[in-house]
Amino acid sequence: MRLYTLTALLGLLSLFFQPAPASAQSTATSPTAAVVATDNLLDVAVSDSSTTYLVFGGPVSLVDVGMANNYLVKIEANAVFVRAKRKHAPPTPMLIRYGSKYWMGRLVYVNRPVLQLYDFQKDGALSINGKSAPSTGAAPENELALDKEREKKAVVEGKLQALRKAREEHQAVAVVDNDLVLSLANVRNDKDFTYLRFKVINKTNIDYNVDFTDFQLVENAQKKFLARKKNEARRPLAPSGGGPNQVITGRTTGYLTYAIPLYAATERGYLEVTLRELNGARVLVLPVPSRVINRAATI
């Protein structure tokens, strides 16, 4: 009796695992019917300090990221929110299922905040930040893609090199602390970045090793009614160019150059620049008025 039961069970299982006919397989797994992807995957720009948004024409039911430990992903209705967990996260593919369709692209980390919207709602065509792309399925040129990032960095470094050769134009914007002088030497703008050159005078005998430089846009720095509380709004600006860990040796003068994302500030706003020392507590904080940056020449 036991042998008969086992034989019958094996017979039933064989029915379930028989290969389906070729016609049925092609109907169920045809990539042209359900998958929306291209040979050249779209590079989606992702930062660790801002969020990238992808919006689709149907409810999102699945997001699969190749290196899930490096990226934060959130699904809400027909939108996907993506942010890098750490700096310099490696590129990784991403697969998204929305409605009955699939989309596949690649997440690429960029070392600056991004405000990027990838819109797939209009007839399945892609538009980035409101700009329509061809509906043929080919991805448009992405200025924040990996190769474009290298090209943009080369342009930024070239303009910083030109700024290093310029004659000093600003001396009034300065701060003195602990026998150290930090002043703004030059400032320029283009359509994407603000280029800054600072002068550091070290009047001490101890080298000043710049660990990192912090930039923050400060707005509404005035006090509230009856001076109860300051109503400040701060926004960090990650530098996109410049050399870190620069050393200003004792009794010398050095220059630091940086590029930060272009921004627009009001008359009450200013750029707060903070220099921090690697092995020490000598911190320099320089407020740069917005009018100085807003009126700067182009480069």
CSV table of C-alpha atoms in Angstrom, one decimal:
chain,number,residue,atom,x,y,z
A,1,MET,CA,0.0,0.0,0.0
A,2,ARG,CA,2.8,2.4,0.8
A,3,LEU,CA,4.6,1.7,-2.5
A,4,TYR,CA,1.4,2.4,-4.4
A,5,THR,CA,0.9,5.8,-2.7
A,6,LEU,CA,4.5,6.9,-3.4
A,7,THR,CA,4.1,5.9,-7.1
A,8,ALA,CA,0.9,7.8,-7.4
A,9,LEU,CA,2.4,10.8,-5.8
A,10,LEU,CA,5.4,10.8,-8.1
A,11,GLY,CA,3.1,10.6,-11.1
A,12,LEU,CA,1.2,13.6,-10.0
A,13,LEU,CA,4.3,15.6,-9.4
A,14,SER,CA,5.6,14.8,-12.9
A,15,LEU,CA,2.5,16.4,-14.4
A,16,PHE,CA,3.3,19.7,-12.7
A,17,PHE,CA,7.0,19.8,-13.8
A,18,GLN,CA,6.4,18.9,-17.5
A,19,PRO,CA,7.8,21.7,-19.8
A,20,ALA,CA,5.1,23.8,-21.3
A,21,PRO,CA,4.6,24.0,-25.1
A,22,ALA,CA,6.8,26.4,-27.0
A,23,SER,CA,3.8,28.6,-27.9
A,24,ALA,CA,2.8,28.9,-24.2
A,25,GLN,CA,6.3,29.8,-23.1
A,26,SER,CA,6.7,32.6,-25.7
A,27,THR,CA,3.3,34.1,-24.7
A,28,ALA,CA,4.1,34.2,-21.0
A,29,THR,CA,7.7,35.5,-21.1
A,30,SER,CA,7.9,37.6,-24.3
A,31,PRO,CA,10.1,40.6,-23.3
A,32,THR,CA,8.6,42.9,-25.9
A,33,ALA,CA,5.2,42.5,-24.3
A,34,ALA,CA,6.0,43.5,-20.7
A,35,VAL,CA,9.5,44.8,-20.3
A,36,VAL,CA,10.3,48.5,-21.1
A,37,ALA,CA,14.2,48.6,-21.3
A,38,THR,CA,16.9,49.6,-23.7
A,39,ASP,CA,20.3,48.2,-24.6
A,40,ASN,CA,21.9,51.3,-23.1
A,41,LEU,CA,20.5,51.6,-19.6
A,42,LEU,CA,19.6,55.1,-18.4
A,43,ASP,CA,22.0,56.3,-15.6
A,44,VAL,CA,19.9,57.7,-12.8
A,45,ALA,CA,21.8,60.3,-10.7
A,46,VAL,CA,21.7,59.6,-7.0
A,47,SER,CA,23.3,61.5,-4.1
A,48,ASP,CA,23.6,60.9,-0.4
A,49,SER,CA,22.4,64.4,0.5
A,50,SER,CA,19.3,64.6,-1.7
A,51,THR,CA,16.6,62.4,-3.1
A,52,THR,CA,16.0,61.3,-6.7
A,53,TYR,CA,12.4,60.8,-7.8
A,54,LEU,CA,11.1,58.3,-10.5
A,55,VAL,CA,7.4,58.6,-11.4
A,56,PHE,CA,5.7,55.9,-13.6
A,57,GLY,CA,2.3,55.6,-15.3
A,58,GLY,CA,1.0,52.9,-13.0
A,59,PRO,CA,1.3,51.7,-9.4
A,60,VAL,CA,4.8,50.5,-8.5
A,61,SER,CA,4.7,47.0,-7.0
A,62,LEU,CA,8.4,45.9,-7.1
A,63,VAL,CA,11.8,47.6,-6.9
A,64,ASP,CA,14.9,45.5,-7.0
A,65,VAL,CA,18.4,47.1,-6.5
A,66,GLY,CA,21.5,45.1,-7.3
A,67,MET,CA,23.5,46.5,-4.4
A,68,ALA,CA,20.6,47.1,-1.9
A,69,ASN,CA,23.0,47.9,1.0
A,70,ASN,CA,24.2,51.0,-0.7
A,71,TYR,CA,20.9,52.7,-1.5
A,72,LEU,CA,17.7,53.7,0.3
A,73,VAL,CA,14.5,53.0,-1.7
A,74,LYS,CA,10.9,53.9,-0.9
A,75,ILE,CA,7.7,53.2,-2.9
A,76,GLU,CA,4.7,55.4,-2.7
A,77,ALA,CA,1.9,54.8,-5.2
A,78,ASN,CA,3.4,55.3,-8.7
A,79,ALA,CA,6.6,56.9,-7.4
A,80,VAL,CA,10.0,55.6,-6.3
A,81,PHE,CA,12.3,57.6,-4.0
A,82,VAL,CA,16.0,56.8,-4.1
A,83,ARG,CA,18.9,58.1,-2.0
A,84,ALA,CA,22.5,56.8,-1.6
A,85,LYS,CA,23.3,55.5,2.0
A,86,ARG,CA,27.0,56.6,1.7
A,87,LYS,CA,29.3,58.6,-0.4
A,88,HIS,CA,30.9,57.1,-3.5
A,89,ALA,CA,28.4,54.2,-3.6
A,90,PRO,CA,29.2,52.0,-6.7
A,91,PRO,CA,26.9,52.0,-9.7
A,92,THR,CA,24.2,49.2,-9.6
A,93,PRO,CA,21.3,48.1,-11.8
A,94,MET,CA,17.7,48.7,-10.7
A,95,LEU,CA,14.6,46.9,-11.9
A,96,ILE,CA,11.1,48.4,-11.3
A,97,ARG,CA,7.7,46.8,-12.0
A,98,TYR,CA,4.8,49.3,-12.5
A,99,GLY,CA,1.4,47.9,-13.5
A,100,SER,CA,2.1,45.1,-15.9
A,101,LYS,CA,5.3,46.6,-17.2
A,102,TYR,CA,9.0,46.6,-16.2
A,103,TRP,CA,11.6,49.3,-16.3
A,104,MET,CA,15.4,48.8,-15.9
A,105,GLY,CA,18.1,51.3,-15.4
A,106,ARG,CA,21.3,52.0,-13.4
A,107,LEU,CA,21.9,54.0,-10.2
A,108,VAL,CA,25.0,56.2,-10.4
A,109,TYR,CA,26.3,58.2,-7.4
A,110,VAL,CA,27.2,61.8,-8.0
A,111,ASN,CA,29.2,63.8,-5.4
A,112,ARG,CA,26.8,66.7,-5.0
A,113,PRO,CA,23.1,67.2,-4.2
A,114,VAL,CA,20.8,66.5,-7.1
A,115,LEU,CA,17.3,67.7,-7.7
A,116,GLN,CA,16.3,65.3,-10.4
A,117,LEU,CA,12.8,64.0,-11.5
A,118,TYR,CA,12.6,61.2,-14.0
A,119,ASP,CA,9.0,61.2,-15.3
A,120,PHE,CA,7.7,58.1,-17.2
A,121,GLN,CA,4.0,58.9,-17.0
A,122,LYS,CA,3.4,60.4,-20.5
A,123,ASP,CA,2.7,57.5,-22.8
A,124,GLY,CA,5.6,55.6,-21.4
A,125,ALA,CA,8.1,58.2,-22.7
A,126,LEU,CA,10.7,59.6,-20.5
A,127,SER,CA,11.0,63.3,-19.5
A,128,ILE,CA,13.6,64.6,-17.1
A,129,ASN,CA,12.8,67.8,-15.1
A,130,GLY,CA,9.9,68.5,-17.4
A,131,LYS,CA,11.9,68.0,-20.7
A,132,SER,CA,10.4,65.4,-23.0
A,133,ALA,CA,12.5,62.7,-24.6
A,134,PRO,CA,11.7,60.6,-27.7
A,135,SER,CA,9.1,57.9,-27.2
A,136,THR,CA,11.1,55.4,-29.1
A,137,GLY,CA,12.5,53.9,-25.9
A,138,ALA,CA,16.0,55.3,-26.3
A,139,ALA,CA,17.2,57.1,-23.2
A,140,PRO,CA,18.0,60.9,-23.7
A,141,GLU,CA,21.4,62.3,-22.9
A,142,ASN,CA,21.8,62.6,-19.2
A,143,GLU,CA,24.0,65.4,-18.0
A,144,LEU,CA,24.5,63.6,-14.6
A,145,ALA,CA,25.5,60.3,-16.1
A,146,LEU,CA,28.8,58.7,-15.2
A,147,ASP,CA,30.7,59.9,-18.3
A,148,LYS,CA,29.1,63.3,-18.1
A,149,GLU,CA,30.2,63.6,-14.5
A,150,ARG,CA,33.8,63.2,-15.6
A,151,GLU,CA,33.4,65.7,-18.3
A,152,LYS,CA,31.8,68.3,-16.0
A,153,LYS,CA,34.5,67.8,-13.4
A,154,ALA,CA,37.2,68.5,-16.0
A,155,VAL,CA,35.4,71.7,-17.0
A,156,VAL,CA,35.1,72.7,-13.3
A,157,GLU,CA,38.8,72.1,-12.6
A,158,GLY,CA,39.8,74.0,-15.7
A,159,LYS,CA,37.9,77.1,-14.5
A,160,LEU,CA,39.3,76.7,-11.0
A,161,GLN,CA,42.8,76.7,-12.6
A,162,ALA,CA,42.0,79.9,-14.4
A,163,LEU,CA,40.7,81.5,-11.2
A,164,ARG,CA,43.9,80.7,-9.4
A,165,LYS,CA,45.8,82.9,-11.8
A,166,ALA,CA,43.4,85.9,-11.4
A,167,ARG,CA,44.4,89.0,-9.4
A,168,GLU,CA,42.8,89.4,-6.0
A,169,GLU,CA,39.6,91.4,-6.2
A,170,HIS,CA,38.1,91.2,-2.7
A,171,GLN,CA,39.8,92.1,0.6
A,172,ALA,CA,37.0,93.5,2.8
A,173,VAL,CA,35.3,90.1,3.2
A,174,ALA,CA,37.6,88.6,5.9
A,175,VAL,CA,37.8,87.2,9.4
A,176,VAL,CA,40.7,87.1,11.8
A,177,ASP,CA,41.0,84.5,14.6
A,178,ASN,CA,43.9,82.9,16.5
A,179,ASP,CA,46.4,84.8,14.3
A,180,LEU,CA,44.8,83.3,11.2
A,181,VAL,CA,43.3,85.4,8.5
A,182,LEU,CA,40.6,84.0,6.1
A,183,SER,CA,39.5,86.3,3.3
A,184,LEU,CA,37.7,86.0,0.0
A,185,ALA,CA,40.0,86.7,-2.9
A,186,ASN,CA,37.9,86.0,-6.0
A,187,VAL,CA,34.4,84.8,-7.0
A,188,ARG,CA,33.0,83.9,-10.4
A,189,ASN,CA,29.7,82.3,-11.6
A,190,ASP,CA,28.7,80.2,-14.6
A,191,LYS,CA,25.3,78.6,-15.3
A,192,ASP,CA,25.9,75.7,-13.0
A,193,PHE,CA,28.5,76.6,-10.3
A,194,THR,CA,29.9,79.4,-8.2
A,195,TYR,CA,33.8,79.4,-8.1
A,196,LEU,CA,35.4,80.7,-5.0
A,197,ARG,CA,39.1,81.5,-4.2
A,198,PHE,CA,40.1,82.1,-0.6
A,199,LYS,CA,43.2,83.6,0.9
A,200,VAL,CA,44.6,82.1,4.2
A,201,ILE,CA,47.3,84.0,6.1
A,202,ASN,CA,49.0,81.9,8.8
A,203,LYS,CA,50.7,84.2,11.2
A,204,THR,CA,51.6,81.4,13.6
A,205,ASN,CA,54.5,79.0,13.6
A,206,ILE,CA,52.2,75.9,13.4
A,207,ASP,CA,51.0,74.6,10.1
A,208,TYR,CA,47.2,74.9,9.4
A,209,ASN,CA,46.1,71.6,7.9
A,210,VAL,CA,42.6,72.1,6.3
A,211,ASP,CA,40.7,68.9,7.0
A,212,PHE,CA,37.6,70.0,5.1
A,213,THR,CA,35.6,73.1,4.2
A,214,ASP,CA,31.9,73.4,4.9
A,215,PHE,CA,29.5,75.6,2.9
A,216,GLN,CA,26.0,76.5,4.0
A,217,LEU,CA,23.5,78.9,2.5
A,218,VAL,CA,21.9,80.8,5.4
A,219,GLU,CA,18.6,82.7,4.9
A,220,ASN,CA,16.4,84.8,7.2
A,221,ALA,CA,19.3,85.4,9.7
A,222,GLN,CA,17.4,88.3,11.3
A,223,LYS,CA,15.8,87.8,14.7
A,224,LYS,CA,12.1,87.3,15.3
A,225,PHE,CA,9.7,89.7,16.9
A,226,LEU,CA,11.0,90.8,20.4
A,227,ALA,CA,14.2,89.0,19.6
A,228,ARG,CA,12.9,85.7,21.0
A,229,LYS,CA,14.5,83.4,18.5
A,230,LYS,CA,16.4,83.5,15.3
A,231,ASN,CA,14.5,82.3,12.3
A,232,GLU,CA,17.3,80.8,10.2
A,233,ALA,CA,17.1,78.4,7.4
A,234,ARG,CA,20.3,76.6,6.5
A,235,ARG,CA,21.0,74.5,3.4
A,236,PRO,CA,24.3,72.6,3.0
A,237,LEU,CA,26.2,73.0,-0.3
A,238,ALA,CA,28.5,70.2,-1.2
A,239,PRO,CA,31.7,71.4,-3.0
A,240,SER,CA,32.0,70.0,-6.6
A,241,GLY,CA,35.6,71.0,-7.0
A,242,GLY,CA,38.8,71.9,-5.1
A,243,GLY,CA,41.6,70.1,-3.4
A,244,PRO,CA,41.0,68.8,0.2
A,245,ASN,CA,43.5,68.5,3.0
A,246,GLN,CA,45.5,71.5,1.9
A,247,VAL,CA,48.3,72.7,4.3
A,248,ILE,CA,49.1,76.4,5.0
A,249,THR,CA,52.5,76.2,6.6
A,250,GLY,CA,53.5,78.5,9.4
A,251,ARG,CA,54.3,82.1,8.5
A,252,THR,CA,53.1,81.7,5.0
A,253,THR,CA,50.1,82.6,2.8
A,254,GLY,CA,48.1,80.1,0.9
A,255,TYR,CA,45.0,80.0,-1.4
A,256,LEU,CA,42.1,77.6,-1.5
A,257,THR,CA,39.8,77.2,-4.5
A,258,TYR,CA,36.4,75.5,-4.5
A,259,ALA,CA,33.3,75.2,-6.8
A,260,ILE,CA,29.9,74.9,-5.2
A,261,PRO,CA,26.4,74.5,-6.9
A,262,LEU,CA,25.0,77.8,-8.1
A,263,TYR,CA,22.2,79.2,-6.0
A,264,ALA,CA,20.2,82.4,-5.6
A,265,ALA,CA,20.0,84.1,-2.3
A,266,THR,CA,18.1,87.2,-1.0
A,267,GLU,CA,19.7,90.3,0.4
A,268,ARG,CA,19.4,88.9,3.9
A,269,GLY,CA,21.1,85.6,2.9
A,270,TYR,CA,24.8,84.8,2.9
A,271,LEU,CA,27.2,81.9,2.3
A,272,GLU,CA,28.8,80.6,5.5
A,273,VAL,CA,32.2,79.1,4.8
A,274,THR,CA,33.8,77.1,7.6
A,275,LEU,CA,37.4,75.8,7.6
A,276,ARG,CA,38.2,73.0,10.0
A,277,GLU,CA,41.6,71.9,11.1
A,278,LEU,CA,42.7,68.3,10.9
A,279,ASN,CA,44.6,68.0,14.2
A,280,GLY,CA,43.5,71.1,16.1
A,281,ALA,CA,40.6,73.3,17.2
A,282,ARG,CA,41.3,76.4,15.1
A,283,VAL,CA,38.1,76.8,13.2
A,284,LEU,CA,37.6,79.8,10.8
A,285,VAL,CA,34.1,80.9,9.9
A,286,LEU,CA,33.6,83.4,7.1
A,287,PRO,CA,30.2,84.9,6.1
A,288,VAL,CA,30.1,85.9,2.4
A,289,PRO,CA,27.3,88.4,1.7
A,290,SER,CA,24.9,87.3,-1.1
A,291,ARG,CA,25.3,90.5,-3.0
A,292,VAL,CA,29.0,89.7,-3.5
A,293,ILE,CA,28.2,86.4,-5.2
A,294,ASN,CA,25.1,87.7,-7.0
A,295,ARG,CA,27.1,90.5,-8.6
A,296,ALA,CA,30.1,88.3,-9.5
A,297,ALA,CA,31.4,88.2,-13.1
A,298,THR,CA,30.9,85.1,-15.2
A,299,ILE,CA,33.7,82.7,-16.1
